[in-house]
Amino acid sequence: MVWGLWQQAEQRDPFPVYDADPADPDCDVCVALVAQRTECYWLRDLSGAVDCNVEIRRHPHAGVYR
Protein backbone atom coordinates (compact mmCIF):
# COMPACT_ATOMS: atom_id res chain seq x y z
CA MET A 1 0.00 0.00 0.00
CA VAL A 2 1.36 3.45 -0.93
CA TRP A 3 0.56 6.42 1.26
CA GLY A 4 0.24 9.91 -0.20
CA LEU A 5 2.04 12.87 1.28
CA TRP A 6 -1.22 14.32 2.58
CA GLN A 7 -1.66 11.28 4.79
CA GLN A 8 1.80 11.57 6.34
CA ALA A 9 1.76 15.27 7.17
CA GLU A 10 0.66 16.36 10.61
CA GLN A 11 -2.49 18.47 10.46
CA ARG A 12 -2.27 21.71 12.46
CA ASP A 13 -4.30 24.86 12.54
CA PRO A 14 -2.36 27.43 10.47
CA PHE A 15 -4.00 30.33 12.33
CA PRO A 16 -4.27 29.39 16.01
CA VAL A 17 -6.23 31.74 18.25
CA TYR A 18 -4.34 32.87 21.32
CA ASP A 19 -6.12 34.46 24.22
CA ALA A 20 -5.32 38.04 25.13
CA ASP A 21 -3.50 39.05 28.25
CA PRO A 22 -5.48 38.25 31.38
CA ALA A 23 -8.49 40.52 31.66
CA ASP A 24 -9.19 42.56 34.78
CA PRO A 25 -11.85 40.63 36.76
CA ASP A 26 -13.07 43.87 38.38
CA CYS A 27 -13.74 45.57 35.03
CA ASP A 28 -17.28 45.12 33.66
CA VAL A 29 -16.11 45.66 30.07
CA CYS A 30 -13.41 42.97 30.36
CA VAL A 31 -15.84 40.51 31.94
CA ALA A 32 -18.33 41.10 29.11
CA LEU A 33 -15.61 40.67 26.46
CA VAL A 34 -14.42 37.41 28.02
CA ALA A 35 -18.01 36.11 28.03
CA GLN A 36 -18.44 37.15 24.40
CA ARG A 37 -15.12 35.49 23.47
CA THR A 38 -16.20 32.26 25.16
CA GLU A 39 -19.46 32.30 23.21
CA CYS A 40 -17.53 32.85 19.98
CA TYR A 41 -15.36 29.81 20.77
CA TRP A 42 -18.48 27.68 21.32
CA LEU A 43 -19.96 28.88 18.03
CA ARG A 44 -16.59 28.28 16.29
CA ASP A 45 -16.50 31.94 15.30
CA LEU A 46 -12.73 32.38 15.47
CA SER A 47 -12.88 35.78 13.83
CA GLY A 48 -15.14 37.01 16.63
CA ALA A 49 -12.84 35.49 19.25
CA VAL A 50 -9.84 37.30 17.76
CA ASP A 51 -11.83 40.55 17.72
CA CYS A 52 -12.58 40.12 21.44
CA ASN A 53 -8.88 39.48 22.14
CA VAL A 54 -7.94 42.69 20.34
CA GLU A 55 -10.53 44.69 22.31
CA ILE A 56 -9.29 43.21 25.60
CA ARG A 57 -5.71 44.14 24.74
CA ARG A 58 -6.65 47.69 23.74
CA HIS A 59 -9.10 48.36 26.57
CA PRO A 60 -7.60 51.06 28.83
CA HIS A 61 -7.38 50.62 32.58
CA ALA A 62 -6.51 53.33 35.06
CA GLY A 63 -2.91 53.15 36.21
CA VAL A 64 -1.91 50.50 33.68
CA TYR A 65 0.54 51.49 30.96
CA ARG A 66 0.64 49.24 27.91
Coordinates of C-alpha atoms in Angstrom, one line a residue:
M1 CA 0.0 0.0 0.0
V2 CA 1.4 3.5 -0.9
W3 CA 0.6 6.4 1.3
G4 CA 0.2 9.9 -0.2
L5 CA 2.0 12.9 1.3
W6 CA -1.2 14.3 2.6
Q7 CA -1.7 11.3 4.8
Q8 CA 1.8 11.6 6.3
A9 CA 1.8 15.3 7.2
E10 CA 0.7 16.4 10.6
Q11 CA -2.5 18.5 10.5
R12 CA -2.3 21.7 12.5
D13 CA -4.3 24.9 12.5
P14 CA -2.4 27.4 10.5
F15 CA -4.0 30.3 12.3
P16 CA -4.3 29.4 16.0
V17 CA -6.2 31.7 18.2
Y18 CA -4.3 32.9 21.3
D19 CA -6.1 34.5 24.2
A20 CA -5.3 38.0 25.1
D21 CA -3.5 39.1 28.3
P22 CA -5.5 38.2 31.4
A23 CA -8.5 40.5 31.7
D24 CA -9.2 42.6 34.8
P25 CA -11.8 40.6 36.8
D26 CA -13.1 43.9 38.4
C27 CA -13.7 45.6 35.0
D28 CA -17.3 45.1 33.7
V29 CA -16.1 45.7 30.1
C30 CA -13.4 43.0 30.4
V31 CA -15.8 40.5 31.9
A32 CA -18.3 41.1 29.1
L33 CA -15.6 40.7 26.5
V34 CA -14.4 37.4 28.0
A35 CA -18.0 36.1 28.0
Q36 CA -18.4 37.1 24.4
R37 CA -15.1 35.5 23.5
T38 CA -16.2 32.3 25.2
E39 CA -19.5 32.3 23.2
C40 CA -17.5 32.8 20.0
Y41 CA -15.4 29.8 20.8
W42 CA -18.5 27.7 21.3
L43 CA -20.0 28.9 18.0
R44 CA -16.6 28.3 16.3
D45 CA -16.5 31.9 15.3
L46 CA -12.7 32.4 15.5
S47 CA -12.9 35.8 13.8
G48 CA -15.1 37.0 16.6
A49 CA -12.8 35.5 19.3
V50 CA -9.8 37.3 17.8
D51 CA -11.8 40.5 17.7
C52 CA -12.6 40.1 21.4
N53 CA -8.9 39.5 22.1
V54 CA -7.9 42.7 20.3
E55 CA -10.5 44.7 22.3
I56 CA -9.3 43.2 25.6
R57 CA -5.7 44.1 24.7
R58 CA -6.7 47.7 23.7
H59 CA -9.1 48.4 26.6
P60 CA -7.6 51.1 28.8
H61 CA -7.4 50.6 32.6
A62 CA -6.5 53.3 35.1
G63 CA -2.9 53.2 36.2
V64 CA -1.9 50.5 33.7
Y65 CA 0.5 51.5 31.0
R66 CA 0.6 49.2 27.9

